[in-house]
Amino acid sequence: MRCCTLLKVARPFCLAMRFIDALFYMGASLMQDRDLNQYRPSLSNTSRHLPCGHKLCDVHSVCKGSKDPCPYAVQYSSANTSSSGYVFEDKLHLTSNGKHAEQNSVQASIILGCGRKQTGEYLRGAGPDGVLGLGPGNISVPSLLAKAGLIQNSFSICFEENESGRIIFGDQGHVTQHSTPFLPIDGKFNAYIVGVESFCVGSLCLKETRFQALIDSGSSFTFLPNEVYQKVVIEFDKQVNATSIVLQNSWEYCYNASSQELISIPPLNLAFSRNQTYLIQNPIFIDPASQEQEYTIFCLPVSPSDDDYAAIGPQTSL
Ligand SMILES: *[C@@H]1O[C@H](CO)[C@@H](O)[C@H](O)[C@H]1NC(C)=O
Ligand SMILES: *[C@@H]1O[C@H](CO)[C@@H](O)[C@H](O)[C@H]1NC(C)=O
Ligand SMILES: *[C@@H]1O[C@H](CO)[C@@H](O)[C@H](O)[C@H]1NC(C)=O
Ligand SMILES: *[C@@H]1O[C@H](CO)[C@@H](O)[C@H](O)[C@H]1NC(C)=O
Ligand SMILES: *[C@@H]1O[C@H](CO)[C@@H](O)[C@H](O)[C@H]1NC(C)=O
Ligand SMILES: *[C@@H]1O[C@H](CO)[C@@H](O)[C@H](O)[C@H]1NC(C)=O
Ligand SMILES: *[C@@H]1O[C@H](CO)[C@@H](O)[C@H](O)[C@H]1NC(C)=O
């Protein structure tokens, strides 16, 4: 997903619901004989309400009886963005990503939330309705598939520029890929949190830039704890050799470079424990409108945050 305007994105903007589209795009590309539209439990003869008494119904305190349908309510950090409704169990048809797709098709029971009431970004096109879990918790699709012994507990998700994309459950990544462990919060693995040892700008790894980061598909761009942010932007500004400009409704550090000059953008890396590093592939955001001009307007798409952890969004990190 790429944005087409140079706008500052509000605090974490949840695209979790977007995963539902992505899943069906995947289905559509692998199972062309089926017309996979938006999921409706009433049109599926394998759907059933998850009962309140089920161990994965974590809100049973609001249920009257154990056979009642399990409700859910999710509140995102984007202002006023929420989805609530009922939890359903259904069978997902999955085909192998490999060559012998036909022989390897399987059915798996998964759980998803069908929205009845959506607010905020949902109503502004962020997603149709409902939620599909991709987190580390027991109720998420990758966790359920792994528990059923179908895959390793991992997945990848990729979007094309045209907003279509696919999720590959069980994707183990490339052999050369680096890794770093997820960290628990209060002893629980509820979110994808990693520990960054330092933020590196060019060849300089900045001192005292250790922080925890939430790998957050819901934040379009990246937010850094204020103190880390200040160190990073000052060093970036020092190393980039383009004219600094101030733009309304944009990030704080933006530049205007004439197309004739070679712009040197310092590479940005995250250093993790055990010498693992991660190169940020798209460290700058280029205003697409400026590319047709004689100059290029670009920004460092990073914002300060009052939180003591960072939120790393897919647009800058992947
Ligand atoms: C569900 O519907 C499909 C297609 O209409 C049919 O082939 C299948 O037998 C049905 N399954 C059950 C459990 O009723
Ligand atoms: C969120 O909702 C409250 C109450 O309805 C409203 O006052 C506020 O302006 C809303 N905020 C945004 C960012 O939409
Ligand atoms: C998830 O499932 C495991 C094994 O079934 C269980 O030990 C653990 O307590 C569950 N975690 C949560 C948060 O429910
Ligand atoms: C989006 O782009 C991908 C890759 O370029 C292509 O395979 C796919 O068909 C496109 N999807 C749509 C809906 O245009
Ligand atoms: C930026 O650096 C490049 C390479 O060192 C140089 O060619 C270019 O003229 C510089 N541009 C500015 C605006 O300093
Ligand atoms: C960028 O610089 C060019 C000249 O090099 C100028 O024409 C243009 O207005 C500048 N754009 C902004 C947004 O400052
Ligand atoms: C990390 O890299 C440095 C320098 O390359 C090396 O001295 C050190 O032993 C490495 N540490 C680990 C844990 O691999």
Short mmCIF file of C-alpha atoms and ligand atoms in Angstrom, two decimals:
data_model
loop_
_atom_site.label_atom_id
_atom_site.label_comp_id
_atom_site.label_asym_id
_atom_site.label_seq_id
_atom_site.Cartn_x
_atom_site.Cartn_y
_atom_site.Cartn_z
CA MET A 1 0.00 0.00 0.00
CA ARG A 2 1.38 3.39 -0.84
CA CYS A 3 -0.10 6.74 -0.10
CA CYS A 4 -0.52 9.17 -2.90
CA THR A 5 -0.40 12.42 -0.99
CA LEU A 6 2.19 13.94 1.21
CA LEU A 7 0.11 13.98 4.33
CA LYS A 8 1.00 13.31 7.87
CA VAL A 9 -0.73 10.13 8.87
CA ALA A 10 -2.63 10.17 12.10
CA ARG A 11 -1.40 8.01 14.94
CA PRO A 12 -1.56 4.27 14.21
CA PHE A 13 -3.93 3.71 11.47
CA CYS A 14 -5.13 0.22 11.59
CA LEU A 15 -5.01 -1.83 8.49
CA ALA A 16 -5.73 -5.07 10.29
CA MET A 17 -9.10 -5.21 8.64
CA ARG A 18 -7.39 -4.81 5.34
CA PHE A 19 -6.00 -8.28 5.81
CA ILE A 20 -9.42 -9.62 5.03
CA ASP A 21 -9.19 -8.19 1.51
CA ALA A 22 -5.69 -9.50 1.17
CA LEU A 23 -6.76 -12.95 2.15
CA PHE A 24 -9.44 -13.03 -0.45
CA TYR A 25 -7.15 -11.63 -3.08
CA MET A 26 -4.91 -14.55 -2.28
CA GLY A 27 -7.83 -16.90 -2.54
CA ALA A 28 -8.84 -15.34 -5.79
CA SER A 29 -5.42 -15.78 -7.28
CA LEU A 30 -5.14 -19.39 -6.22
CA MET A 31 -8.68 -20.57 -6.71
CA GLN A 32 -9.90 -18.97 -9.87
CA ASP A 33 -12.98 -21.15 -10.08
CA ARG A 34 -14.49 -19.45 -7.08
CA ASP A 35 -15.91 -16.01 -6.80
CA LEU A 36 -14.63 -14.91 -3.42
CA ASN A 37 -16.33 -11.76 -2.39
CA GLN A 38 -16.55 -10.25 1.01
CA TYR A 39 -17.11 -12.96 3.59
CA ARG A 40 -20.64 -13.32 4.95
CA PRO A 41 -21.29 -16.04 7.49
CA SER A 42 -24.88 -16.41 6.29
CA LEU A 43 -23.61 -17.48 2.85
CA SER A 44 -21.27 -20.10 4.26
CA ASN A 45 -22.74 -23.42 5.31
CA THR A 46 -19.70 -24.14 7.48
CA SER A 47 -19.88 -20.96 9.55
CA ARG A 48 -20.91 -21.03 13.16
CA HIS A 49 -20.97 -18.60 16.03
CA LEU A 50 -18.22 -19.18 18.54
CA PRO A 51 -20.06 -19.82 21.79
CA CYS A 52 -19.29 -17.76 24.88
CA GLY A 53 -18.17 -20.89 26.68
CA HIS A 54 -15.36 -21.54 24.17
CA LYS A 55 -11.92 -21.06 25.70
CA LEU A 56 -10.96 -18.62 22.94
CA CYS A 57 -13.91 -16.36 23.76
CA ASP A 58 -12.06 -13.95 26.00
CA VAL A 59 -14.97 -11.68 26.81
CA HIS A 60 -17.23 -14.31 28.39
CA SER A 61 -17.72 -11.95 31.33
CA VAL A 62 -20.16 -9.93 29.22
CA CYS A 63 -22.04 -13.08 28.11
CA LYS A 64 -25.25 -14.20 29.74
CA GLY A 65 -25.04 -17.88 28.92
CA SER A 66 -22.20 -20.12 27.76
CA LYS A 67 -24.08 -20.97 24.54
CA ASP A 68 -24.63 -17.33 23.57
CA PRO A 69 -22.65 -16.00 20.61
CA CYS A 70 -19.27 -14.61 21.66
CA PRO A 71 -19.06 -10.86 21.03
CA TYR A 72 -15.90 -8.88 20.32
CA ALA A 73 -14.98 -5.21 20.40
CA VAL A 74 -11.69 -3.80 19.15
CA GLN A 75 -10.59 -0.24 19.69
CA TYR A 76 -7.69 0.97 17.56
CA SER A 77 -5.31 3.74 18.47
CA SER A 78 -6.46 5.84 15.51
CA ALA A 79 -8.96 8.31 16.88
CA ASN A 80 -12.42 6.82 17.28
CA THR A 81 -11.68 3.76 15.17
CA SER A 82 -13.35 0.59 16.33
CA SER A 83 -15.08 -2.55 15.18
CA SER A 84 -17.48 -4.66 17.17
CA GLY A 85 -19.64 -7.63 16.38
CA TYR A 86 -19.59 -11.39 16.84
CA VAL A 87 -16.91 -14.03 16.63
CA PHE A 88 -17.38 -16.78 14.04
CA GLU A 89 -15.64 -20.00 13.34
CA ASP A 90 -15.40 -21.21 9.75
CA LYS A 91 -13.33 -23.32 7.42
CA LEU A 92 -10.68 -21.68 5.32
CA HIS A 93 -9.65 -23.36 2.08
CA LEU A 94 -5.94 -23.03 1.65
CA THR A 95 -3.76 -24.18 -1.18
CA SER A 96 -0.07 -24.75 -1.06
CA ASN A 97 2.15 -22.04 -2.44
CA GLY A 98 4.29 -24.72 -4.10
CA LYS A 99 3.94 -26.45 -7.43
CA HIS A 100 1.59 -29.24 -6.47
CA ALA A 101 -1.10 -26.91 -5.22
CA GLU A 102 -3.97 -29.21 -6.07
CA GLN A 103 -2.71 -32.14 -4.02
CA ASN A 104 -1.89 -29.89 -1.12
CA SER A 105 -5.13 -28.09 -0.58
CA VAL A 106 -6.39 -28.24 2.97
CA GLN A 107 -9.31 -27.01 5.02
CA ALA A 108 -8.59 -25.38 8.32
CA SER A 109 -10.83 -24.10 11.07
CA ILE A 110 -10.20 -20.48 11.80
CA ILE A 111 -11.80 -17.76 13.85
CA LEU A 112 -12.68 -14.27 12.71
CA GLY A 113 -14.74 -11.33 13.90
CA CYS A 114 -17.64 -10.21 11.76
CA GLY A 115 -18.33 -6.56 12.36
CA ARG A 116 -21.76 -5.19 13.07
CA LYS A 117 -20.68 -1.70 13.99
CA GLN A 118 -17.64 0.12 12.64
CA THR A 119 -16.40 3.62 13.37
CA GLY A 120 -13.61 6.00 12.36
CA GLU A 121 -11.12 4.91 9.71
CA TYR A 122 -13.23 1.89 8.83
CA LEU A 123 -15.90 4.23 7.51
CA ARG A 124 -13.29 6.17 5.56
CA GLY A 125 -12.30 3.16 3.47
CA ALA A 126 -9.62 1.51 5.60
CA GLY A 127 -11.48 -1.77 5.42
CA PRO A 128 -14.96 -3.16 4.91
CA ASP A 129 -15.75 -4.50 8.38
CA GLY A 130 -14.62 -7.11 10.84
CA VAL A 131 -11.25 -8.41 11.96
CA LEU A 132 -9.00 -11.30 11.08
CA GLY A 133 -6.35 -12.08 13.66
CA LEU A 134 -2.74 -12.15 12.57
CA GLY A 135 -1.21 -11.43 15.97
CA PRO A 136 0.73 -13.78 18.24
CA GLY A 137 -2.31 -14.64 20.38
CA ASN A 138 -3.99 -18.06 20.39
CA ILE A 139 -7.04 -16.91 18.46
CA SER A 140 -5.16 -15.63 15.40
CA VAL A 141 -5.22 -17.47 12.09
CA PRO A 142 -1.48 -18.33 12.03
CA SER A 143 -1.67 -19.58 15.65
CA LEU A 144 -4.67 -21.79 14.87
CA LEU A 145 -3.08 -23.17 11.69
CA ALA A 146 0.13 -23.90 13.57
CA LYS A 147 -1.74 -25.55 16.42
CA ALA A 148 -3.52 -27.78 13.88
CA GLY A 149 -0.07 -28.83 12.67
CA LEU A 150 -0.56 -27.36 9.19
CA ILE A 151 2.22 -24.77 9.23
CA GLN A 152 5.11 -23.39 11.25
CA ASN A 153 3.87 -20.47 13.30
CA SER A 154 4.90 -17.75 10.87
CA PHE A 155 3.50 -15.86 7.94
CA SER A 156 4.38 -13.17 5.45
CA ILE A 157 2.22 -10.45 4.02
CA CYS A 158 2.99 -8.41 0.95
CA PHE A 159 1.10 -5.66 -0.78
CA GLU A 160 1.54 -4.59 -4.38
CA GLU A 161 1.44 -0.96 -5.38
CA ASN A 162 -2.13 -1.51 -6.59
CA GLU A 163 -3.16 -2.57 -3.08
CA SER A 164 -3.68 -6.20 -3.93
CA GLY A 165 -1.54 -8.58 -2.01
CA ARG A 166 -1.16 -11.96 -0.43
CA ILE A 167 -0.59 -13.62 2.88
CA ILE A 168 1.51 -16.76 2.91
CA PHE A 169 0.89 -18.69 6.11
CA GLY A 170 3.87 -20.70 7.27
CA ASP A 171 6.32 -18.66 5.19
CA GLN A 172 9.74 -19.13 6.78
CA GLY A 173 11.36 -16.30 4.88
CA HIS A 174 14.57 -16.36 2.92
CA VAL A 175 17.53 -18.33 4.33
CA THR A 176 19.66 -15.20 4.43
CA GLN A 177 17.07 -13.31 6.45
CA HIS A 178 18.18 -12.07 9.85
CA SER A 179 16.03 -12.58 12.92
CA THR A 180 15.51 -11.21 16.37
CA PRO A 181 13.26 -12.59 19.11
CA PHE A 182 9.86 -11.13 19.95
CA LEU A 183 9.69 -9.73 23.46
CA PRO A 184 6.90 -10.28 25.98
CA ILE A 185 5.06 -7.38 27.62
CA ASP A 186 4.13 -8.14 31.22
CA GLY A 187 5.08 -11.74 30.55
CA LYS A 188 2.68 -12.10 27.62
CA PHE A 189 3.24 -12.21 23.88
CA ASN A 190 0.30 -10.11 22.82
CA ALA A 191 1.97 -7.99 20.17
CA TYR A 192 4.96 -8.17 17.84
CA ILE A 193 7.52 -6.28 19.92
CA VAL A 194 11.26 -6.36 19.24
CA GLY A 195 14.21 -4.79 21.03
CA VAL A 196 16.28 -2.34 18.97
CA GLU A 197 19.80 -1.79 20.33
CA SER A 198 20.47 1.31 18.29
CA PHE A 199 19.33 3.35 15.33
CA CYS A 200 22.04 3.79 12.71
CA VAL A 201 22.18 6.70 10.27
CA GLY A 202 24.78 6.15 7.56
CA SER A 203 27.68 4.36 9.23
CA LEU A 204 26.97 5.95 12.61
CA CYS A 205 24.99 3.95 15.16
CA LEU A 206 23.62 6.58 17.52
CA LYS A 207 24.35 6.34 21.22
CA GLU A 208 21.47 5.92 23.64
CA THR A 209 18.97 4.99 21.02
CA ARG A 210 17.92 1.67 22.51
CA PHE A 211 14.16 1.17 22.39
CA GLN A 212 11.41 -1.38 22.03
CA ALA A 213 9.48 -1.32 18.79
CA LEU A 214 6.05 -2.55 17.91
CA ILE A 215 6.05 -3.96 14.38
CA ASP A 216 2.77 -2.45 13.46
CA SER A 217 0.96 -3.03 10.20
CA GLY A 218 -1.51 -0.49 11.51
CA SER A 219 0.93 2.43 11.53
CA SER A 220 1.46 3.48 7.97
CA PHE A 221 4.78 5.08 8.78
CA THR A 222 7.17 5.08 11.70
CA PHE A 223 6.90 6.72 15.10
CA LEU A 224 9.89 6.94 17.41
CA PRO A 225 10.00 7.81 21.12
CA ASN A 226 10.70 11.51 21.29
CA GLU A 227 14.28 11.29 22.59
CA VAL A 228 15.30 8.76 19.96
CA TYR A 229 13.49 10.78 17.30
CA GLN A 230 15.47 13.93 18.08
CA LYS A 231 18.80 12.10 17.78
CA VAL A 232 17.81 10.41 14.52
CA VAL A 233 16.45 13.47 12.72
CA ILE A 234 19.39 15.68 13.70
CA GLU A 235 21.88 13.12 12.38
CA PHE A 236 19.84 12.48 9.24
CA ASP A 237 19.62 16.20 8.59
CA LYS A 238 23.39 16.48 9.01
CA GLN A 239 24.09 13.69 6.53
CA VAL A 240 21.54 14.41 3.82
CA ASN A 241 22.73 17.05 1.41
CA ALA A 242 19.59 18.68 0.10
CA THR A 243 17.83 21.94 0.87
CA SER A 244 15.61 21.78 3.89
CA ILE A 245 12.03 23.01 3.43
CA VAL A 246 8.97 23.35 5.61
CA LEU A 247 5.75 21.78 4.38
CA GLN A 248 2.30 22.15 5.85
CA ASN A 249 0.65 18.96 7.08
CA SER A 250 3.71 16.88 6.54
CA TRP A 251 6.66 15.52 8.43
CA GLU A 252 9.09 17.82 10.16
CA TYR A 253 12.14 16.97 8.01
CA CYS A 254 11.50 17.58 4.33
CA TYR A 255 13.82 18.54 1.50
CA ASN A 256 13.80 19.97 -1.99
CA ALA A 257 16.52 18.73 -4.32
CA SER A 258 16.93 19.75 -7.91
CA SER A 259 16.88 16.77 -10.26
CA GLN A 260 20.28 17.76 -11.61
CA GLU A 261 22.07 17.05 -8.35
CA LEU A 262 22.83 13.68 -6.96
CA ILE A 263 21.01 13.39 -3.70
CA SER A 264 22.80 11.33 -1.13
CA ILE A 265 20.44 9.75 1.35
CA PRO A 266 22.17 8.07 4.29
CA PRO A 267 21.04 4.47 4.68
CA LEU A 268 19.05 3.84 7.85
CA ASN A 269 19.61 0.62 9.76
CA LEU A 270 18.23 -0.84 12.93
CA ALA A 271 20.77 -2.76 14.99
CA PHE A 272 19.46 -5.62 17.11
CA SER A 273 21.10 -7.87 19.64
CA ARG A 274 23.52 -10.56 18.42
CA ASN A 275 24.79 -8.30 15.61
CA GLN A 276 21.59 -8.60 13.62
CA THR A 277 20.77 -5.58 11.50
CA TYR A 278 17.85 -4.48 9.44
CA LEU A 279 18.24 -2.08 6.53
CA ILE A 280 15.22 0.16 6.07
CA GLN A 281 14.47 -0.19 2.39
CA ASN A 282 12.54 3.01 1.81
CA PRO A 283 13.99 5.55 4.22
CA ILE A 284 12.40 8.54 2.48
CA PHE A 285 8.97 9.44 1.23
CA ILE A 286 9.04 11.11 -2.17
CA ASP A 287 6.19 13.39 -3.08
CA PRO A 288 5.00 11.73 -6.29
CA ALA A 289 3.74 15.04 -7.73
CA SER A 290 7.24 16.53 -7.51
CA GLN A 291 8.77 13.80 -9.64
CA GLU A 292 7.29 15.29 -12.77
CA GLN A 293 8.98 18.59 -11.94
CA GLU A 294 12.57 19.71 -12.18
CA TYR A 295 13.00 18.97 -8.52
CA THR A 296 12.19 16.29 -5.96
CA ILE A 297 10.44 16.91 -2.68
CA PHE A 298 11.08 14.24 -0.12
CA CYS A 299 10.64 13.76 3.62
CA LEU A 300 11.96 11.54 6.34
CA PRO A 301 8.65 9.81 7.12
CA VAL A 302 9.24 9.51 10.83
CA SER A 303 7.25 11.23 13.58
CA PRO A 304 7.92 11.69 17.28
CA SER A 305 5.74 9.83 19.75
CA ASP A 306 4.98 10.35 23.41
CA ASP A 307 4.98 6.59 23.90
CA ASP A 308 8.13 4.99 25.25
CA TYR A 309 8.12 2.46 22.42
CA ALA A 310 8.38 2.91 18.67
CA ALA A 311 5.80 1.85 16.12
CA ILE A 312 7.37 0.71 12.88
CA GLY A 313 4.96 0.85 9.99
CA PRO A 314 5.21 -1.16 6.79
CA GLN A 315 5.77 1.79 4.46
CA THR A 316 9.16 2.69 5.84
CA SER A 317 10.40 -0.66 6.97
CA LEU A 318 9.48 -3.19 4.33
C1 LIG B 1 -22.10 -26.61 1.61
O1 LIG B 1 -22.39 -26.09 0.33
C2 LIG B 1 -21.65 -26.69 -0.73
C3 LIG B 1 -21.92 -25.91 -2.02
O2 LIG B 1 -23.24 -25.47 -2.07
C4 LIG B 1 -22.03 -28.17 -0.83
O3 LIG B 1 -21.29 -28.78 -1.86
C5 LIG B 1 -21.69 -28.83 0.49
O4 LIG B 1 -22.09 -30.17 0.49
C6 LIG B 1 -22.37 -28.11 1.65
N1 LIG B 1 -21.84 -28.64 2.91
C7 LIG B 1 -22.59 -28.91 3.96
C8 LIG B 1 -21.89 -29.38 5.17
O5 LIG B 1 -23.82 -28.74 3.93
C1 LIG B 2 -13.93 11.36 18.41
O1 LIG B 2 -15.24 11.36 18.93
C2 LIG B 2 -15.47 12.39 19.87
C3 LIG B 2 -16.85 12.20 20.48
O2 LIG B 2 -17.76 11.72 19.54
C4 LIG B 2 -15.34 13.76 19.16
O3 LIG B 2 -15.52 14.81 20.06
C5 LIG B 2 -13.91 13.84 18.56
O4 LIG B 2 -13.80 15.04 17.83
C6 LIG B 2 -13.64 12.65 17.66
N1 LIG B 2 -12.25 12.71 17.25
C7 LIG B 2 -11.88 12.56 15.98
C8 LIG B 2 -10.42 12.72 15.72
O5 LIG B 2 -12.65 12.30 15.07
C1 LIG B 3 -2.59 -20.26 24.51
O1 LIG B 3 -2.61 -21.66 24.41
C2 LIG B 3 -1.62 -22.29 25.18
C3 LIG B 3 -1.60 -23.78 24.85
O2 LIG B 3 -2.86 -24.22 24.44
C4 LIG B 3 -1.91 -22.03 26.66
O3 LIG B 3 -0.92 -22.64 27.48
C5 LIG B 3 -1.90 -20.53 26.90
O4 LIG B 3 -2.25 -20.23 28.22
C6 LIG B 3 -2.84 -19.83 25.95
N1 LIG B 3 -2.61 -18.40 26.05
C7 LIG B 3 -3.60 -17.53 26.22
C8 LIG B 3 -3.21 -16.11 26.33
O5 LIG B 3 -4.77 -17.88 26.29
C1 LIG B 4 -1.82 -5.89 -9.02
O1 LIG B 4 -0.48 -6.07 -9.42
C2 LIG B 4 -0.03 -7.41 -9.41
C3 LIG B 4 1.46 -7.45 -9.68
O2 LIG B 4 1.87 -6.44 -10.53
C4 LIG B 4 -0.84 -8.21 -10.46
O3 LIG B 4 -0.40 -9.55 -10.46
C5 LIG B 4 -2.30 -8.13 -10.08
O4 LIG B 4 -3.08 -8.79 -11.05
C6 LIG B 4 -2.78 -6.70 -9.93
N1 LIG B 4 -4.11 -6.73 -9.34
C7 LIG B 4 -5.07 -5.90 -9.68
C8 LIG B 4 -6.38 -6.05 -8.96
O5 LIG B 4 -4.93 -5.07 -10.56
C1 LIG B 5 25.22 15.99 -2.65
O1 LIG B 5 26.27 15.06 -2.72
C2 LIG B 5 26.56 14.61 -4.03
C3 LIG B 5 27.61 13.52 -3.94
O2 LIG B 5 28.59 13.83 -3.01
C4 LIG B 5 27.02 15.79 -4.88
O3 LIG B 5 27.27 15.36 -6.20
C5 LIG B 5 25.92 16.83 -4.87
O4 LIG B 5 26.32 17.98 -5.59
C6 LIG B 5 25.55 17.24 -3.46
N1 LIG B 5 24.42 18.13 -3.47
C7 LIG B 5 24.29 19.19 -2.65
C8 LIG B 5 23.02 19.97 -2.74
O5 LIG B 5 25.17 19.47 -1.86
C1 LIG B 6 11.87 23.42 -4.98
O1 LIG B 6 12.94 24.06 -5.64
C2 LIG B 6 12.59 24.54 -6.96
C3 LIG B 6 13.82 25.19 -7.58
O2 LIG B 6 14.96 24.43 -7.38
C4 LIG B 6 11.47 25.55 -6.87
O3 LIG B 6 11.07 25.91 -8.18
C5 LIG B 6 10.28 24.90 -6.17
O4 LIG B 6 9.24 25.84 -5.98
C6 LIG B 6 10.70 24.36 -4.81
N1 LIG B 6 9.57 23.68 -4.21
C7 LIG B 6 9.23 23.81 -2.95
C8 LIG B 6 7.98 23.10 -2.48
O5 LIG B 6 9.88 24.46 -2.15
C1 LIG B 7 29.44 -8.78 16.70
O1 LIG B 7 30.33 -8.23 15.76
C2 LIG B 7 31.56 -7.79 16.31
C3 LIG B 7 32.35 -7.07 15.24
O2 LIG B 7 32.13 -7.62 13.96
C4 LIG B 7 32.29 -9.01 16.89
O3 LIG B 7 33.49 -8.60 17.49
C5 LIG B 7 31.40 -9.66 17.94
O4 LIG B 7 32.01 -10.84 18.41
C6 LIG B 7 30.05 -10.01 17.35
N1 LIG B 7 29.15 -10.47 18.42
C7 LIG B 7 28.36 -11.54 18.30
C8 LIG B 7 27.51 -11.86 19.48
O5 LIG B 7 28.32 -12.20 17.27
#
